[in-house]
PDB file of C-alpha atoms and ligand atoms in Angstrom:
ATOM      1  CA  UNK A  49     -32.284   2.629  25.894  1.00  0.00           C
ATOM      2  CA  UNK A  50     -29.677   0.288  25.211  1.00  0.00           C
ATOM      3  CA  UNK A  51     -29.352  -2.901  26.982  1.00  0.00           C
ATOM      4  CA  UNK A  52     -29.937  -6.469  26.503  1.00  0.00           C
ATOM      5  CA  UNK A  53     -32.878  -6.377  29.293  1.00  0.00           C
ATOM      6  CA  UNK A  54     -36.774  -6.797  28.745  1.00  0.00           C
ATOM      7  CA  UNK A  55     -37.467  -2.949  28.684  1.00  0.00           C
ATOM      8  CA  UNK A  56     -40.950  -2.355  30.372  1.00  0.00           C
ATOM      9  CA  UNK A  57     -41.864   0.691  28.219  1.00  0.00           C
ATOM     10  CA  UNK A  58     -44.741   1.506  30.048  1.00  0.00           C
ATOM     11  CA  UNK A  59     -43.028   1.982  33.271  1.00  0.00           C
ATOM     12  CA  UNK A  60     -40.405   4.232  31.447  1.00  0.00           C
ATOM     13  CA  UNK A  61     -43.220   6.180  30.177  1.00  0.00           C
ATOM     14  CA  UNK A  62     -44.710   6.850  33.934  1.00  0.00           C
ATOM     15  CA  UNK A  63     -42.845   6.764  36.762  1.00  0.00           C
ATOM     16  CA  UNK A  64     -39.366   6.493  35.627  1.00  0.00           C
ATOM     17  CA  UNK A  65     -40.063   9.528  33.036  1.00  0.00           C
ATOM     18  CA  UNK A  66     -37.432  11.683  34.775  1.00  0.00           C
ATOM     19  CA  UNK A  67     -35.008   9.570  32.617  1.00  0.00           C
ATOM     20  CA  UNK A  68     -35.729  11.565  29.477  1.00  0.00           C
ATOM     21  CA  UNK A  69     -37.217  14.744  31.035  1.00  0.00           C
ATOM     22  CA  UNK A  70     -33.646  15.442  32.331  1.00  0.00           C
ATOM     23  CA  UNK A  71     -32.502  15.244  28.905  1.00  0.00           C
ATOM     24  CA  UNK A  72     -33.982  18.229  27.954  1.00  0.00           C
ATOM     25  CA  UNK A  73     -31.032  20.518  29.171  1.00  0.00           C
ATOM     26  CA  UNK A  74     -28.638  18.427  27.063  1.00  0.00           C
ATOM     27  CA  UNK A  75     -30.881  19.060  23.908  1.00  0.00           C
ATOM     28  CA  UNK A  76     -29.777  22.667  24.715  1.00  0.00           C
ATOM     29  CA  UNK A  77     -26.050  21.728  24.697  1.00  0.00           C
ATOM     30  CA  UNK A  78     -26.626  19.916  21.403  1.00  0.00           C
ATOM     31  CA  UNK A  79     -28.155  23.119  20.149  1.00  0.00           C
ATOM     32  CA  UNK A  80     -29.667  21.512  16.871  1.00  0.00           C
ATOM     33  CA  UNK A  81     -29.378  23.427  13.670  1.00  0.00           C
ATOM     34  CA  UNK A  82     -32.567  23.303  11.379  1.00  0.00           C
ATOM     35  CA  UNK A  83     -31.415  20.640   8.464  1.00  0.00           C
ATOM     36  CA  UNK A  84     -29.088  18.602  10.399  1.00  0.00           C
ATOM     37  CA  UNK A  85     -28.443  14.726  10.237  1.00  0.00           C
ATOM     38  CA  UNK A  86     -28.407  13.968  13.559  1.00  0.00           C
ATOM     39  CA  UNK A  87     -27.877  10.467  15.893  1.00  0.00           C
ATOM     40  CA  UNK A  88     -29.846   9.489  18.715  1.00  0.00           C
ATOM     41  CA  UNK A  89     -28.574   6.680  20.462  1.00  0.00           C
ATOM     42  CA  UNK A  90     -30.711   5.097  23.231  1.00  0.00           C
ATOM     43  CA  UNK A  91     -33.916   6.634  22.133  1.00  0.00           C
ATOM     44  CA  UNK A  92     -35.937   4.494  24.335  1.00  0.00           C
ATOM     45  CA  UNK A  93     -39.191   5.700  23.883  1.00  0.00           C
ATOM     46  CA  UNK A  94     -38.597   9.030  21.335  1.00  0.00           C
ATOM     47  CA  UNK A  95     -39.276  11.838  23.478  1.00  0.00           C
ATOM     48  CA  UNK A  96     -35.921  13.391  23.138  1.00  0.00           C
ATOM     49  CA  UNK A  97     -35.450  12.499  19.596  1.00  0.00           C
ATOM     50  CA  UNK A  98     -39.115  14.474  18.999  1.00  0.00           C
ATOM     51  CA  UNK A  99     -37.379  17.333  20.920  1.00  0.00           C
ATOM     52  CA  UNK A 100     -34.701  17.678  18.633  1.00  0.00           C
ATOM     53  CA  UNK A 101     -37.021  17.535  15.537  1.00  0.00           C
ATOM     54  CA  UNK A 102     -38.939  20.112  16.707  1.00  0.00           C
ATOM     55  CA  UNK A 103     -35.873  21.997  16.301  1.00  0.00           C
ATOM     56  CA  UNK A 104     -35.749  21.607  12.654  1.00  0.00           C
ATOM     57  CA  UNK A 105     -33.121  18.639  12.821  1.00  0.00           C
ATOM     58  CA  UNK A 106     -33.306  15.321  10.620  1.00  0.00           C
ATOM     59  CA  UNK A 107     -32.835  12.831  13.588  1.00  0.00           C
ATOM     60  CA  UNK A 108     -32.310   8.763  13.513  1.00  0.00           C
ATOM     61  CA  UNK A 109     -33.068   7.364  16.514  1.00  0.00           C
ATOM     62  CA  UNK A 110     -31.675   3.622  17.379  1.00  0.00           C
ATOM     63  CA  UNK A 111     -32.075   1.130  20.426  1.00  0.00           C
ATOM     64  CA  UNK A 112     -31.272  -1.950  21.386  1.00  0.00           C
ATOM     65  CA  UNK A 113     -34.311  -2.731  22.684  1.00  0.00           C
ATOM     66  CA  UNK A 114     -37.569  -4.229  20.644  1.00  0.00           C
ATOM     67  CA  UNK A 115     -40.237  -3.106  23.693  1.00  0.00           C
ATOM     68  CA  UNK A 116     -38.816   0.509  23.753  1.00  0.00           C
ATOM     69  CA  UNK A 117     -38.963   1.408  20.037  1.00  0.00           C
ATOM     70  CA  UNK A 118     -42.496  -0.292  19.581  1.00  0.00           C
ATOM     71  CA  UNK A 119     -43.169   2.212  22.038  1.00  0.00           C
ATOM     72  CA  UNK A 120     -41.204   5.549  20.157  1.00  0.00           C
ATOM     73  CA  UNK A 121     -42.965   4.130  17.364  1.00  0.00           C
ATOM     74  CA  UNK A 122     -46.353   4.659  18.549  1.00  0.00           C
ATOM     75  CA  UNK A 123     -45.590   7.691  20.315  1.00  0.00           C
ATOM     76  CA  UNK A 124     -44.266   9.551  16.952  1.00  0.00           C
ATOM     77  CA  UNK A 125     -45.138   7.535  13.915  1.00  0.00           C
ATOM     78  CA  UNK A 126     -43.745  10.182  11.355  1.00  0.00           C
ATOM     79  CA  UNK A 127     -40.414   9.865  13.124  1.00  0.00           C
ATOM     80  CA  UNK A 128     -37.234   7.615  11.835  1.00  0.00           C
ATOM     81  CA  UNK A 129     -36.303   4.789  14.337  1.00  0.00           C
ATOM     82  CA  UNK A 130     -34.025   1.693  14.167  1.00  0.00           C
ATOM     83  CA  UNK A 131     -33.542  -1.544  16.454  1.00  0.00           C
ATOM     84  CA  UNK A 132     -29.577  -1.398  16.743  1.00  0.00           C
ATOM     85  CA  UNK A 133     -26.750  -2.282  18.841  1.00  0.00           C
ATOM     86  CA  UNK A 134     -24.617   0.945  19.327  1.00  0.00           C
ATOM     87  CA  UNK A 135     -20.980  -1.222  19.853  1.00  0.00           C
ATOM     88  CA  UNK A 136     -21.603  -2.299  15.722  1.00  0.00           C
ATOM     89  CA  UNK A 137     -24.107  -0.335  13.841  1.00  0.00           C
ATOM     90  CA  UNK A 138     -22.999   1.610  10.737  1.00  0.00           C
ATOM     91  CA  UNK A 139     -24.248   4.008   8.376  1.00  0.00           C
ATOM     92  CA  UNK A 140     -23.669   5.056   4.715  1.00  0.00           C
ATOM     93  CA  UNK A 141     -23.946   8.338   5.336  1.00  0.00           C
ATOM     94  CA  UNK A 142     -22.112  10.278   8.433  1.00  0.00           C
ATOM     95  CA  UNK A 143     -24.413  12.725  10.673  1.00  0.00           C
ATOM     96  CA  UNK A 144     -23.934  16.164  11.691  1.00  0.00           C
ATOM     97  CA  UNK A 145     -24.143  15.528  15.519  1.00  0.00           C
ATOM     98  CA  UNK A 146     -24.455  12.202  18.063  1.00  0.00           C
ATOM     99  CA  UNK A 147     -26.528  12.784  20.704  1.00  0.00           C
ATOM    100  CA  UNK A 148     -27.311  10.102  23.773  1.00  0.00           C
ATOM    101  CA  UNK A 149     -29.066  10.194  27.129  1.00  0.00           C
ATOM    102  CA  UNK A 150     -29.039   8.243  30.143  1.00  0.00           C
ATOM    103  CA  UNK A 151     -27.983   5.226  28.187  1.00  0.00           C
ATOM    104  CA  UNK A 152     -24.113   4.704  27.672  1.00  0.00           C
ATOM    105  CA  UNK A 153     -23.714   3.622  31.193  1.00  0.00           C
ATOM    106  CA  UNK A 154     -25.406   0.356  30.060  1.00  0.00           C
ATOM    107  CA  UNK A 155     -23.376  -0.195  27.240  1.00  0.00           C
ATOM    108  CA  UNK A 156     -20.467  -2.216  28.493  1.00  0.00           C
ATOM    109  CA  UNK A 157     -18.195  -2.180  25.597  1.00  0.00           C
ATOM    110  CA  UNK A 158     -17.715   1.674  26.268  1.00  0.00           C
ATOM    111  CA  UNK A 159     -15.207   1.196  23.494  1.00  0.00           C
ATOM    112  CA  UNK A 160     -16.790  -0.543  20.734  1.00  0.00           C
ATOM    113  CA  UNK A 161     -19.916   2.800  21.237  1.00  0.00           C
ATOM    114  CA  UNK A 162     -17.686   5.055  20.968  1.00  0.00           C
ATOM    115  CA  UNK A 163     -15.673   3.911  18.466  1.00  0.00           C
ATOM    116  CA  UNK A 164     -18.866   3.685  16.457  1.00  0.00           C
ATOM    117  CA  UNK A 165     -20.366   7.318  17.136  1.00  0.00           C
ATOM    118  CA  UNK A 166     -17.170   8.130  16.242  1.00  0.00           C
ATOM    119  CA  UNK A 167     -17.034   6.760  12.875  1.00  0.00           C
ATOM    120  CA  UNK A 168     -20.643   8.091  12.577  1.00  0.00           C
ATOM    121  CA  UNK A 169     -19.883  11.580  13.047  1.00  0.00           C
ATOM    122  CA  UNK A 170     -18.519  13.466   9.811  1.00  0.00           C
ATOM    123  CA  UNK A 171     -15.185  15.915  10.521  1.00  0.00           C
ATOM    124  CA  UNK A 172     -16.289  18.832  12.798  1.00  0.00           C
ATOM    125  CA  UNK A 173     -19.619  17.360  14.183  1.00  0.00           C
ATOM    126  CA  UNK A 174     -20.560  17.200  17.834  1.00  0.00           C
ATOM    127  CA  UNK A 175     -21.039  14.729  20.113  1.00  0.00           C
ATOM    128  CA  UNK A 176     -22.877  15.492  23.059  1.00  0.00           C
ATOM    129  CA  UNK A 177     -23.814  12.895  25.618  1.00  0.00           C
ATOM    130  CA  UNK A 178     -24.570  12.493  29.182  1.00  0.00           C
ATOM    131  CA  UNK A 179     -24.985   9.220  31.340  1.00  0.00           C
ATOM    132  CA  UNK A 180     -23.910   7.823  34.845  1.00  0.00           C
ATOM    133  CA  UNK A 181     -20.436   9.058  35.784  1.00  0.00           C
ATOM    134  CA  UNK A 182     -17.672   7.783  38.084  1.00  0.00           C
ATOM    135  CA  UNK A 183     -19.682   6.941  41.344  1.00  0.00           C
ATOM    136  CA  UNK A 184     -23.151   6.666  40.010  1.00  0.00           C
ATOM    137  CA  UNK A 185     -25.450   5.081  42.834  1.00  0.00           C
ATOM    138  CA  UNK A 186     -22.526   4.319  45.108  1.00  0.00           C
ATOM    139  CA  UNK A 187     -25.216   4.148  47.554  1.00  0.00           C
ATOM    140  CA  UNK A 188     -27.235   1.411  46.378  1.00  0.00           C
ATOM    141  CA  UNK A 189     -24.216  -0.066  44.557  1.00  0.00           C
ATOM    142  CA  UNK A 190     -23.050  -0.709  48.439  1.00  0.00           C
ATOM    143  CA  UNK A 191     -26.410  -2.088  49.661  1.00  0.00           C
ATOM    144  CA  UNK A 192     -26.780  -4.479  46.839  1.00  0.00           C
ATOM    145  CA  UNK A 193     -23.199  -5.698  47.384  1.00  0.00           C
ATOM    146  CA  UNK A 194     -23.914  -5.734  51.662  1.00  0.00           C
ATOM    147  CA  UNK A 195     -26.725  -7.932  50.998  1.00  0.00           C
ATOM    148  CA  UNK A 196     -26.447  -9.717  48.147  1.00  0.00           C
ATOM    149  CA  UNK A 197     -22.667 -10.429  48.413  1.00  0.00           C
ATOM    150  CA  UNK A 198     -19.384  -8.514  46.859  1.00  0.00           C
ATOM    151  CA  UNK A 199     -19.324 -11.179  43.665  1.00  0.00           C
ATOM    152  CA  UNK A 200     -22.648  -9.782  42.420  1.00  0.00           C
ATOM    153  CA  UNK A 201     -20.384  -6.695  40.822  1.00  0.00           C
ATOM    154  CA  UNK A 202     -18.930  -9.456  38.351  1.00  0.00           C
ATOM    155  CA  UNK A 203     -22.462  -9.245  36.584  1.00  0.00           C
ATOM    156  CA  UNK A 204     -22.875  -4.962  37.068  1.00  0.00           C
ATOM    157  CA  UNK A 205     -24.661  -4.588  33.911  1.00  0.00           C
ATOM    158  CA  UNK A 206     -22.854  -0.683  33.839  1.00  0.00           C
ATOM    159  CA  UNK A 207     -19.971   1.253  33.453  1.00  0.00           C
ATOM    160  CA  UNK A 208     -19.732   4.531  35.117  1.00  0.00           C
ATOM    161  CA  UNK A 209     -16.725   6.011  33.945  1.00  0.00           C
ATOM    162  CA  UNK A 210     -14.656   9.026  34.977  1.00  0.00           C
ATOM    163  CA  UNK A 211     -14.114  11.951  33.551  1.00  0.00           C
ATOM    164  CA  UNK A 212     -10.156  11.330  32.573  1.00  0.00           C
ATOM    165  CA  UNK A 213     -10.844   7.395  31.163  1.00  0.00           C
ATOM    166  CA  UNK A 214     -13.555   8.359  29.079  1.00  0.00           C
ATOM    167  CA  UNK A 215     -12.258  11.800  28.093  1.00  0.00           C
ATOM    168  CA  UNK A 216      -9.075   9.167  26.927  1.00  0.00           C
ATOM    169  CA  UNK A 217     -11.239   6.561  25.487  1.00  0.00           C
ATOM    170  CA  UNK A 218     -13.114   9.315  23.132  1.00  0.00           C
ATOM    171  CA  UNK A 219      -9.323  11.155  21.840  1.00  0.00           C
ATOM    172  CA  UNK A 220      -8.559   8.015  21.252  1.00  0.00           C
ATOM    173  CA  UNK A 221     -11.075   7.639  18.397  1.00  0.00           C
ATOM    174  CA  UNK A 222     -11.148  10.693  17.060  1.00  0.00           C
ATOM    175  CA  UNK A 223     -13.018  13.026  19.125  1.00  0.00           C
ATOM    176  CA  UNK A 224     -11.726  16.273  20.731  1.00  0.00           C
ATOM    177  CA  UNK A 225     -13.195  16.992  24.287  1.00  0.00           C
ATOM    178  CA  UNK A 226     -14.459  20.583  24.359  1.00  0.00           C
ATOM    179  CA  UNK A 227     -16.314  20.350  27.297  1.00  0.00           C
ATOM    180  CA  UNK A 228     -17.019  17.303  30.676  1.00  0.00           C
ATOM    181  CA  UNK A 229     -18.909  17.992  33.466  1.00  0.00           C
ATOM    182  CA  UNK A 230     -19.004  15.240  36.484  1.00  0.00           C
ATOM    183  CA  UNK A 231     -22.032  15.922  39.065  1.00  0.00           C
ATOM    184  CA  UNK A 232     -24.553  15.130  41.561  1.00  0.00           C
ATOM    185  CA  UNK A 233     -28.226  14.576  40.313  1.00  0.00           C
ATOM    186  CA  UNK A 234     -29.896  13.342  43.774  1.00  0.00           C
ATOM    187  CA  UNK A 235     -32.712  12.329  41.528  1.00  0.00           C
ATOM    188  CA  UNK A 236     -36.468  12.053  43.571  1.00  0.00           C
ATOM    189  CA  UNK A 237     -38.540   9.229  42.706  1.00  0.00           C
ATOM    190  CA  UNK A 238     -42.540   8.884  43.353  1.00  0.00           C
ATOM    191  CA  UNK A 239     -44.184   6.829  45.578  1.00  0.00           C
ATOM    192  CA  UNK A 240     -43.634   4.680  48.628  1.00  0.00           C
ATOM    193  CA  UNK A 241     -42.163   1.815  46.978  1.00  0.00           C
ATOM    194  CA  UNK A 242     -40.055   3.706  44.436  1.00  0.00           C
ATOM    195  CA  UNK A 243     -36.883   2.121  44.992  1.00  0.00           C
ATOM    196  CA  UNK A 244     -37.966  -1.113  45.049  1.00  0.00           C
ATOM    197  CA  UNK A 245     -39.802  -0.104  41.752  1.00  0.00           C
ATOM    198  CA  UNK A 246     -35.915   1.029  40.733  1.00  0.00           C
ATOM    199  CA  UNK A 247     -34.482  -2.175  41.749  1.00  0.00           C
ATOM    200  CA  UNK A 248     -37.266  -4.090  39.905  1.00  0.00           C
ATOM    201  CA  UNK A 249     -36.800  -1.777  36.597  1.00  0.00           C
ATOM    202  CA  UNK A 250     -32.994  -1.361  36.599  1.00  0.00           C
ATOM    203  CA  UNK A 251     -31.632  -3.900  38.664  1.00  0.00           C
ATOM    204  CA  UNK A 252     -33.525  -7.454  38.355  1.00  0.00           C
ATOM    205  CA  UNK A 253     -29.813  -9.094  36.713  1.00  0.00           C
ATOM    206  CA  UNK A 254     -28.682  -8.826  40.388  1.00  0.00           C
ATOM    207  CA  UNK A 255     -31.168 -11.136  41.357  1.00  0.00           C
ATOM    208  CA  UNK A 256     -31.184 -13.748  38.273  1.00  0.00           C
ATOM    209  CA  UNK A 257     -31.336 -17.063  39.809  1.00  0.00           C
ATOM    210  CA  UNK A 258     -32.953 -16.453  42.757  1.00  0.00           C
ATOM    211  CA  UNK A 259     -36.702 -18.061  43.326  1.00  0.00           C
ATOM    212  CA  UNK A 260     -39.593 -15.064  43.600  1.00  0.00           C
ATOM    213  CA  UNK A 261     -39.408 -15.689  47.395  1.00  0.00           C
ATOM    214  CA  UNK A 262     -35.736 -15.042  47.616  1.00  0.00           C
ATOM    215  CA  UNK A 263     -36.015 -12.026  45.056  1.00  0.00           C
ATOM    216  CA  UNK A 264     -38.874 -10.272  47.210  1.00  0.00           C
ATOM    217  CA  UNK A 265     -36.856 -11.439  50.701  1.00  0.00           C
ATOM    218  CA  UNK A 266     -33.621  -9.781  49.316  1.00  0.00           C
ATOM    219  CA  UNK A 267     -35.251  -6.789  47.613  1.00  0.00           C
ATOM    220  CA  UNK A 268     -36.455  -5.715  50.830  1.00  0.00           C
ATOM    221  CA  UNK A 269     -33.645  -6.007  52.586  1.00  0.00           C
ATOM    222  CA  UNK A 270     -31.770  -3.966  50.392  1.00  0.00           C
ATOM    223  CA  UNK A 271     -34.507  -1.479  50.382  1.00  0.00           C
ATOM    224  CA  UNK A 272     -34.080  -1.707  54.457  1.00  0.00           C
ATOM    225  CA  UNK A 273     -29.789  -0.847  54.229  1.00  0.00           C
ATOM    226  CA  UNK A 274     -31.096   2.035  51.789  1.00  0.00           C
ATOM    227  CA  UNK A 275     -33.628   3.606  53.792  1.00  0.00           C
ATOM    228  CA  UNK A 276     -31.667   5.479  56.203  1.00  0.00           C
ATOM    229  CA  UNK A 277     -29.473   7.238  53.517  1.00  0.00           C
ATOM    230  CA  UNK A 278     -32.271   7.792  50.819  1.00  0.00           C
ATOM    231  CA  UNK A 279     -35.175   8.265  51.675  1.00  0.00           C
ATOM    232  CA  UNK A 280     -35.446  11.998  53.320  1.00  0.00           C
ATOM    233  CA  UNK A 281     -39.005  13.828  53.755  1.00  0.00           C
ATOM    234  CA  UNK A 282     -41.365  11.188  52.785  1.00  0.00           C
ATOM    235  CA  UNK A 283     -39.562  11.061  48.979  1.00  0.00           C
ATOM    236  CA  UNK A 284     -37.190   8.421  47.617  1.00  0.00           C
ATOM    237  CA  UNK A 285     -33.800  10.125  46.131  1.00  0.00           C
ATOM    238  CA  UNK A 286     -31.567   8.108  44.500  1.00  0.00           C
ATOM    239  CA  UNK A 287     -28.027   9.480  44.403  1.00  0.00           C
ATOM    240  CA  UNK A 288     -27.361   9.625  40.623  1.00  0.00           C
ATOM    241  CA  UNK A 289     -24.035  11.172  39.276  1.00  0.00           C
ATOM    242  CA  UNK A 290     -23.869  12.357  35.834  1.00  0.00           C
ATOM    243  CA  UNK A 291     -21.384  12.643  33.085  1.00  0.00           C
ATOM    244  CA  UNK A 292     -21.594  15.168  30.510  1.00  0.00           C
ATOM    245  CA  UNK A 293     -19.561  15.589  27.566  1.00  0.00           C
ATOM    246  CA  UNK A 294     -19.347  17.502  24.134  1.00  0.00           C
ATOM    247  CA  UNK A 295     -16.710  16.618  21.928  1.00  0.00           C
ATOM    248  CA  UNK A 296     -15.438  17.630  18.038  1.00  0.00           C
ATOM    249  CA  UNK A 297     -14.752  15.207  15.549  1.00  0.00           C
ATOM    250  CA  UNK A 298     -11.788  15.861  14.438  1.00  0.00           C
TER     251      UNK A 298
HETATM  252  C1  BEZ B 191     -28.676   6.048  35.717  1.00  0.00           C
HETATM  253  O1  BEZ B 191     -29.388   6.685  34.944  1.00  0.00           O
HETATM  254  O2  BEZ B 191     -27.694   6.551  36.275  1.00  0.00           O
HETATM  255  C2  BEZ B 191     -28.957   4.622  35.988  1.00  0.00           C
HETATM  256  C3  BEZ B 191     -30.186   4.115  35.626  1.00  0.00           C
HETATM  257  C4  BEZ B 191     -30.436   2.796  35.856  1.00  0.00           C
HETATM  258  C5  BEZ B 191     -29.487   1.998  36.437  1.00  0.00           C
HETATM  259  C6  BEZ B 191     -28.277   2.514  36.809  1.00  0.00           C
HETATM  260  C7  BEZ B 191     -28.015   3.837  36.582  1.00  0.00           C
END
């Protein structure tokens, strides 16, 4: 996964593993071909980049993050992986196909990624990706702002673009858009105190600067404004929203 944040690998393994087994539909877009060079951005912790191996494909995966590729490291020591940040990393040779899940959202400098998956990508290969779309967690976006104030979205750590900018943003470098999907994933989570497991995993930047006692006091408050909207049956949903996209190099 891409981001500046301390990734707690362990906790991505367990209970947020829906991250990458939701993935496994877009391996299907990708539809690796045995022999290809292929890219996969935000490997966090390799499961997806195994998937596409086991297809036949030759696949680099990169992150950003130290914790998670230790991690993709130990889980599949005979595959490649690199520590890399996706807005400047290059490569001698171009690949056959970028792939990325559940990571660009982080990636603030949506234009500086794509600009370099785009110069990754050879003529004619594919770039399939899917992450948080326009209105991602509007939900908890909402409490967070309700309770922590409306200047906390100066330091969201993600973009959730629409379908038209980013559709703009990748014809801009390059890429054709073949395909963009927009959608709800209400996404369950496990356990009593998933979302304040969320909040700790995903969203601790909103509460930089605030002593332990403040962070718990706040944390639960937000949890409280959620409660009513989210949590349905006994099980934690968080309202995700997903872009999709497959694109041509041109
Ligand atoms: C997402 O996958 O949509 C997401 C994950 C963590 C924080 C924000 C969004």
């Amino acid at each position: 996964m891409s981001a500046s944040s301390p990734w707690d690998a362990d906790r991505y393994e367990g209970k947020h593993s829906y991250v990458w087994q939701f993935g496994a539909s877009l391996v299907d877009l990708l539809a690796p071909q045995p022999g290809e060079r292929i890219l996969d951005v935000g490997c966090g912790t390799g499961h997806l980049t195994a998937e596409i191996v086991a297809r036949g494909a030759d696949v680099v995966g990169i992150d950003s993050s130290p914790d998670m590729l230790g991690q993709a490291r130990q889980n599949y020591p005979a595959l490649t992986f690199a520590l890399a940040d996706v807005t400047t990393v290059q490569f001698p040779e171009r690949f056959d196909a970028v792939f990325s899940n559940a990571v660009l959202h982080w990636v603030k400098d949506a234009e500086g990624a794509v600009s370099s998956m785009a110069a990754a990508l050879r003529p004619g290969g594919r770039f399939v990706a899917e992450f948080g779309g326009k209105g991602n967690i509007a939900v908890i976006r909402t409490a967070l702002r309700q309770v922590l104030g409306d200047a906390v979205d100066e330091g969201c750590p993600w973009t959730f673009p629409s379908i038209g900018d980013y559709s703009s943003l990748l014809e801009k470098h390059g890429l054709e858009v073949r395909e963009a999907w927009l959608f709800d994933r209400p996404t369950p989570v496990e356990g009593e105190n998933a979302m304040e497991d969320w909040l700790q995993m995903f969203a601790r930047s909103y509460f930089e600067g605030l002593s332990p006692a403040a962070v718990k006091q706040k944390m639960a408050e937000v949890v409280a404004r959620l409660h009513p909207a989210l949590y349905r049956n006994g099980v934690w949903t968080l309202d995700y929203r997903r872009l999709r996209v497959a694109a041509i190099r041109r």
